[in-house]
Amino acid sequence: MEDIILVVNCGSSSLKLAVFDSHYNKVVSALAERLSTDDAFARFAGDEAPLSLPSGASHEAALQALIDALRARGILERDPVAIGHRVVHGGETFREAALLDDDAITAIRDCSGLAPLHNPVNLSGISATRALFPDVPQVAVFDTAFHQTLPPRAFHYALPEAYYRDWAVRRYGFHGTSHYFMTQEAARLLGITPAGTSIISAHLGNGCSIAAIRDGISVDTSMGLTPLEGLVMGTRSGDVDPGLFDFLAGKGISATELHEVLNKKSGLLGLSGQSNDMRSLCELADHGHKPSELAIDVFCFRLAKYIGSMMASLTRLNALVFTGGIGGNSARVRQQTLSHLRLLGFELDPELNQCNGLYSDGRIDSEGSRFPIMVIPTNEELVIAREALRLAETSQTV
Ligand code: ADP
C-alpha cells in the first residue's frame, strides 16, 4: 500500500486538506468552508455533493469528518507517514520548516501576537491532527520563513528602534512558500540552478505580494509586519499613508474600525464598490463600469511601482514571474501593469500572454524583451508535502 502524506491548511473559517502519495502526486483534496457557522460544509475536489458537517462545525470537527471520509474511501487505511501544516507566522524564530514537538508548538503560540487571526487557528489544526495521529511526525511550514533572509535595510521600519527590540515590530513578509516554489520552478524551466536564480516573483491572488529573490534567497518583499502592507488586494488596501489613522480618528473612526476597513472593505472591493473578484471587475470594466476600471488601474499601477522598486535589491534579473489566480490568468492585468514599465524594457508577446504561457514553458515575453517574463502556477501544498516528508525522515533517523 502507498505511503501517503497529509497537508493541512487551516484558515480563519476554512480548512484545506490535500493527500499526496510518496511520489508527490496529489491523490485527493478537500475544502471545508464557513466553519463555526450554521452553513459549515465540506467538499472533495471533483465531487458534486458536499459532505455533511454538523451545524457550527469547528476546524476539529471538519477535520475529523474529512479523515473519516478518507478512511471510508480506502485512502487512509493506514496512518500517513507525515503531516505538513501551513503556519502563517513564524516570527524570527523559524527560518525554515520545523518538526512539531512541544517546544515548536510553544514557539508558534508565542508568535500568535503577530498573527492573531491565523496562528491560533493553525494551532487548532495541529492539535487536532496530533490527537488523531499521535505517532505520525508533523511538520510546520511557515509563510514567513523564506523571507527571513531579508537584509536589515529591507526589514526595518524607520521607527524608534525600541519597537523592534521590545515588540519585534519589523517587516516579515508572507506567501514565502509560494515565492520559494516560484524560484525553484523558474530555475527548472530556465535550466539554471535555484542558487543562481534571481527573479521578481508576483503572487496575485485574493492576497497579493511581490518578492525580490537574489541568488535563490528572498531579499525584499511587499508585505510587512502583517499581510496588509504593499500591493492592492481583493479586500485589503495595501500601502496607505500612516497619517490616515489620526485623520480618520478626527472623523470618529476608531483604529479598530479602520483596521477592519483596511482589511475587509478596501482594495478592489473598496475602489469598485462591487466586488473583490478581479475576473468580475474585468467583465464590469468591459461593459463600461468606471469604478471597476479605476480599481484595475490602481491595482496595476501599484504593482508596476513595486516591480520597479524590487529592482533596487537585484544586480541581475533572470525573470519576472507571475502566479496566483490573477497573476496566472489575467492577460489584461499583466499587460496593463507592464505598460507602465516600458523604460525598464519588459515586453510581452501578446499571444503568449493571452495563453498564460501554457504552451511555451511559462514564457510570455517577446523576442525584444530585455528580461524573460513568465507565468508559473504556484503549488504551496506540494512544498509543504515535500518538507513534511523530508523532516519526518530526519526525525526517524535521529
Ligand atoms: P487565493 O488567494 O484565495 O488562493 P486565487 O489565487 O484563486 O485566490 O485568486 C483569486 C483571484 O483570481 C480572484 O480575484 C479571481 O477573480 C482571479 N481570477 C481567476 N481567474 C481569473 C481570470 N481569468 N481573469 C482575471 N482574474 C482571475
Tab-separated table of C-alpha atoms in Angstrom, residues 190-396:
chain	number	residue	atom	x	y	z
A	190	LEU	CA	15.149	28.302	-17.372
A	191	GLY	CA	17.673	25.475	-16.918
A	192	ILE	CA	19.680	27.187	-14.169
A	193	THR	CA	20.340	26.267	-10.538
A	194	PRO	CA	17.998	27.720	-7.872
A	195	ALA	CA	21.054	29.085	-6.046
A	196	GLY	CA	21.954	31.053	-9.167
A	197	THR	CA	18.436	32.345	-9.799
A	198	SER	CA	17.389	35.974	-9.415
A	199	ILE	CA	13.725	36.730	-10.044
A	200	ILE	CA	10.935	39.096	-9.189
A	201	SER	CA	8.004	36.939	-8.136
A	202	ALA	CA	4.473	38.379	-8.163
A	203	HIS	CA	1.877	36.283	-6.301
A	204	LEU	CA	-1.501	37.810	-7.190
A	205	GLY	CA	-4.491	36.013	-5.687
A	206	ASN	CA	-7.002	37.305	-3.154
A	207	GLY	CA	-3.912	38.315	-1.180
A	208	CYS	CA	-1.120	39.799	-3.279
A	209	SER	CA	2.598	40.140	-2.663
A	210	ILE	CA	5.787	40.509	-4.626
A	211	ALA	CA	9.312	39.425	-3.742
A	212	ALA	CA	12.820	40.031	-4.992
A	213	ILE	CA	14.850	36.822	-4.958
A	214	ARG	CA	18.603	37.203	-5.383
A	215	ASP	CA	20.659	34.059	-5.947
A	216	GLY	CA	17.854	31.891	-4.589
A	217	ILE	CA	17.114	33.847	-1.421
A	218	SER	CA	14.476	36.436	-0.619
A	219	VAL	CA	15.941	39.938	-0.274
A	220	ASP	CA	12.834	42.129	-0.336
A	221	THR	CA	9.081	41.715	-0.344
A	222	SER	CA	5.987	43.907	-0.291
A	223	MET	CA	4.116	42.550	2.757
A	224	GLY	CA	5.336	43.664	6.151
A	225	LEU	CA	4.567	43.115	9.825
A	226	THR	CA	1.185	41.851	8.643
A	227	PRO	CA	-0.160	40.821	5.224
A	228	LEU	CA	-1.795	44.259	4.894
A	229	GLU	CA	1.221	46.152	3.549
A	230	GLY	CA	2.135	46.585	-0.093
A	231	LEU	CA	0.047	45.802	-3.159
A	232	VAL	CA	-3.664	46.434	-3.684
A	233	MET	CA	-5.511	43.167	-2.894
A	234	GLY	CA	-9.066	41.781	-3.109
A	235	THR	CA	-10.300	43.453	0.081
A	236	ARG	CA	-7.045	44.839	1.557
A	237	SER	CA	-5.797	48.328	0.843
A	238	GLY	CA	-2.071	47.606	0.777
A	239	ASP	CA	0.006	50.746	1.422
A	240	VAL	CA	-1.733	53.829	2.796
A	241	ASP	CA	-0.411	56.949	4.460
A	242	PRO	CA	0.035	56.135	8.194
A	243	GLY	CA	-1.307	59.652	8.800
A	244	LEU	CA	-4.707	58.219	7.833
A	245	PHE	CA	-5.223	56.816	11.348
A	246	ASP	CA	-5.067	60.226	13.016
A	247	PHE	CA	-7.028	61.944	10.259
A	248	LEU	CA	-9.880	59.451	10.426
A	249	ALA	CA	-9.810	59.407	14.249
A	250	GLY	CA	-10.776	63.079	13.879
A	251	LYS	CA	-13.786	61.897	11.871
A	252	GLY	CA	-14.830	59.466	14.607
A	253	ILE	CA	-13.409	56.298	13.064
A	254	SER	CA	-11.518	54.269	15.644
A	255	ALA	CA	-8.301	52.337	14.968
A	256	THR	CA	-10.254	49.072	15.333
A	257	GLU	CA	-12.862	50.154	12.778
A	258	LEU	CA	-10.221	51.382	10.369
A	259	HIS	CA	-8.268	48.138	10.734
A	260	GLU	CA	-11.421	46.259	9.723
A	261	VAL	CA	-11.996	48.577	6.765
A	262	LEU	CA	-8.385	48.321	5.557
A	263	ASN	CA	-8.516	44.500	5.725
A	264	LYS	CA	-12.030	43.671	4.607
A	265	LYS	CA	-13.618	46.600	2.781
A	266	SER	CA	-10.794	48.150	0.795
A	267	GLY	CA	-8.642	47.064	-2.154
A	268	LEU	CA	-10.525	46.054	-5.316
A	269	LEU	CA	-13.782	45.833	-3.367
A	270	GLY	CA	-13.457	49.286	-1.821
A	271	LEU	CA	-12.480	51.007	-5.063
A	272	SER	CA	-15.042	49.301	-7.290
A	273	GLY	CA	-17.887	49.244	-4.761
A	274	GLN	CA	-18.857	45.985	-6.481
A	275	SER	CA	-16.555	43.026	-5.992
A	276	ASN	CA	-13.222	41.787	-4.692
A	277	ASP	CA	-13.001	39.429	-7.652
A	278	MET	CA	-10.715	40.529	-10.479
A	279	ARG	CA	-12.479	38.433	-13.097
A	280	SER	CA	-15.828	40.110	-12.305
A	281	LEU	CA	-14.192	43.536	-12.351
A	282	CYS	CA	-12.681	42.896	-15.791
A	283	GLU	CA	-16.146	41.974	-17.083
A	284	LEU	CA	-17.707	45.035	-15.469
A	285	ALA	CA	-14.978	47.282	-16.884
A	286	ASP	CA	-15.558	45.800	-20.347
A	287	HIS	CA	-19.163	46.949	-20.006
A	288	GLY	CA	-18.095	50.483	-19.168
A	289	HIS	CA	-18.282	50.353	-15.346
A	290	LYS	CA	-15.897	53.188	-14.456
A	291	PRO	CA	-15.262	52.340	-10.775
A	292	SER	CA	-14.192	48.814	-11.793
A	293	GLU	CA	-11.875	50.271	-14.428
A	294	LEU	CA	-10.376	52.528	-11.768
A	295	ALA	CA	-9.901	49.592	-9.373
A	296	ILE	CA	-7.976	47.646	-12.047
A	297	ASP	CA	-5.957	50.738	-12.925
A	298	VAL	CA	-4.915	51.380	-9.308
A	299	PHE	CA	-4.117	47.669	-8.847
A	300	CYS	CA	-1.867	47.557	-11.926
A	301	PHE	CA	-0.138	50.878	-11.284
A	302	ARG	CA	0.724	49.918	-7.682
A	303	LEU	CA	2.026	46.578	-8.901
A	304	ALA	CA	4.150	48.285	-11.574
A	305	LYS	CA	5.644	50.622	-8.969
A	306	TYR	CA	6.533	47.639	-6.770
A	307	ILE	CA	8.122	45.738	-9.661
A	308	GLY	CA	10.287	48.801	-10.248
A	309	SER	CA	11.169	49.050	-6.559
A	310	MET	CA	12.247	45.384	-6.403
A	311	MET	CA	14.990	46.246	-8.929
A	312	ALA	CA	16.795	48.106	-6.109
A	313	SER	CA	17.577	44.738	-4.472
A	314	LEU	CA	18.875	42.939	-7.566
A	315	THR	CA	22.047	43.001	-9.610
A	316	ARG	CA	20.558	40.965	-12.453
A	317	LEU	CA	17.162	39.526	-13.324
A	318	ASN	CA	16.605	36.032	-14.731
A	319	ALA	CA	12.828	36.514	-14.981
A	320	LEU	CA	9.773	38.415	-13.835
A	321	VAL	CA	7.336	35.695	-12.772
A	322	PHE	CA	3.545	35.900	-12.273
A	323	THR	CA	1.335	33.475	-10.333
A	324	GLY	CA	-1.931	33.232	-8.335
A	325	GLY	CA	-5.478	33.431	-9.695
A	326	ILE	CA	-4.914	36.934	-11.112
A	327	GLY	CA	-1.211	36.664	-11.991
A	328	GLY	CA	-1.733	33.312	-13.664
A	329	ASN	CA	-4.927	34.071	-15.574
A	330	SER	CA	-5.292	37.743	-16.328
A	331	ALA	CA	-3.521	38.745	-19.544
A	332	ARG	CA	-5.121	42.143	-19.102
A	333	VAL	CA	-3.580	42.780	-15.672
A	334	ARG	CA	-0.111	41.692	-16.839
A	335	GLN	CA	-0.349	43.819	-19.971
A	336	GLN	CA	-1.669	46.881	-18.178
A	337	THR	CA	0.961	46.567	-15.430
A	338	LEU	CA	3.899	46.222	-17.779
A	339	SER	CA	2.661	49.114	-19.931
A	340	HIS	CA	3.897	51.342	-17.067
A	341	LEU	CA	7.380	49.834	-17.166
A	342	ARG	CA	8.431	50.359	-20.778
A	343	LEU	CA	11.535	52.224	-19.595
A	344	LEU	CA	12.765	49.011	-17.964
A	345	GLY	CA	12.432	47.073	-21.226
A	346	PHE	CA	9.765	44.471	-20.301
A	347	GLU	CA	7.962	43.427	-23.488
A	348	LEU	CA	5.127	40.917	-23.649
A	349	ASP	CA	4.320	38.696	-26.605
A	350	PRO	CA	0.565	39.359	-26.955
A	351	GLU	CA	-0.311	35.796	-27.997
A	352	LEU	CA	1.824	34.027	-25.402
A	353	ASN	CA	0.417	36.418	-22.798
A	354	GLN	CA	-3.118	35.566	-23.852
A	355	CYS	CA	-2.362	31.833	-23.445
A	356	ASN	CA	-0.918	32.388	-19.943
A	357	GLY	CA	2.374	30.799	-21.065
A	358	LEU	CA	0.661	27.429	-21.283
A	359	TYR	CA	2.421	26.191	-24.439
A	360	SER	CA	5.738	27.996	-24.063
A	361	ASP	CA	7.259	26.706	-20.787
A	362	GLY	CA	5.696	29.642	-18.981
A	363	ARG	CA	7.371	32.264	-21.220
A	364	ILE	CA	5.215	35.233	-22.267
A	365	ASP	CA	7.911	37.743	-23.289
A	366	SER	CA	8.576	38.849	-26.848
A	367	GLU	CA	11.943	38.422	-28.549
A	368	GLY	CA	12.829	42.036	-27.941
A	369	SER	CA	12.166	41.947	-24.178
A	370	ARG	CA	15.150	42.865	-22.027
A	371	PHE	CA	14.099	40.257	-19.436
A	372	PRO	CA	12.196	36.953	-19.598
A	373	ILE	CA	8.615	37.218	-18.298
A	374	MET	CA	6.883	34.044	-17.135
A	375	VAL	CA	3.602	32.647	-15.797
A	376	ILE	CA	4.039	29.715	-13.407
A	377	PRO	CA	1.195	28.057	-11.462
A	378	THR	CA	2.187	28.025	-7.803
A	379	ASN	CA	1.935	24.894	-5.665
A	380	GLU	CA	2.298	25.614	-1.968
A	381	GLU	CA	0.763	22.269	-0.978
A	382	LEU	CA	3.485	20.410	-2.838
A	383	VAL	CA	6.206	22.324	-0.995
A	384	ILE	CA	4.508	21.546	2.319
A	385	ALA	CA	4.246	17.838	1.418
A	386	ARG	CA	7.934	17.698	0.451
A	387	GLU	CA	9.061	19.485	3.591
A	388	ALA	CA	6.838	17.261	5.744
A	389	LEU	CA	8.330	14.063	4.342
A	390	ARG	CA	11.904	15.417	4.408
A	391	LEU	CA	11.698	16.354	8.083
A	392	ALA	CA	9.704	13.255	9.015
A	393	GLU	CA	12.519	11.148	7.576
A	394	THR	CA	15.164	13.054	9.534
A	395	SER	CA	13.109	12.551	12.706
A	396	GLN	CA	13.220	8.818	12.195
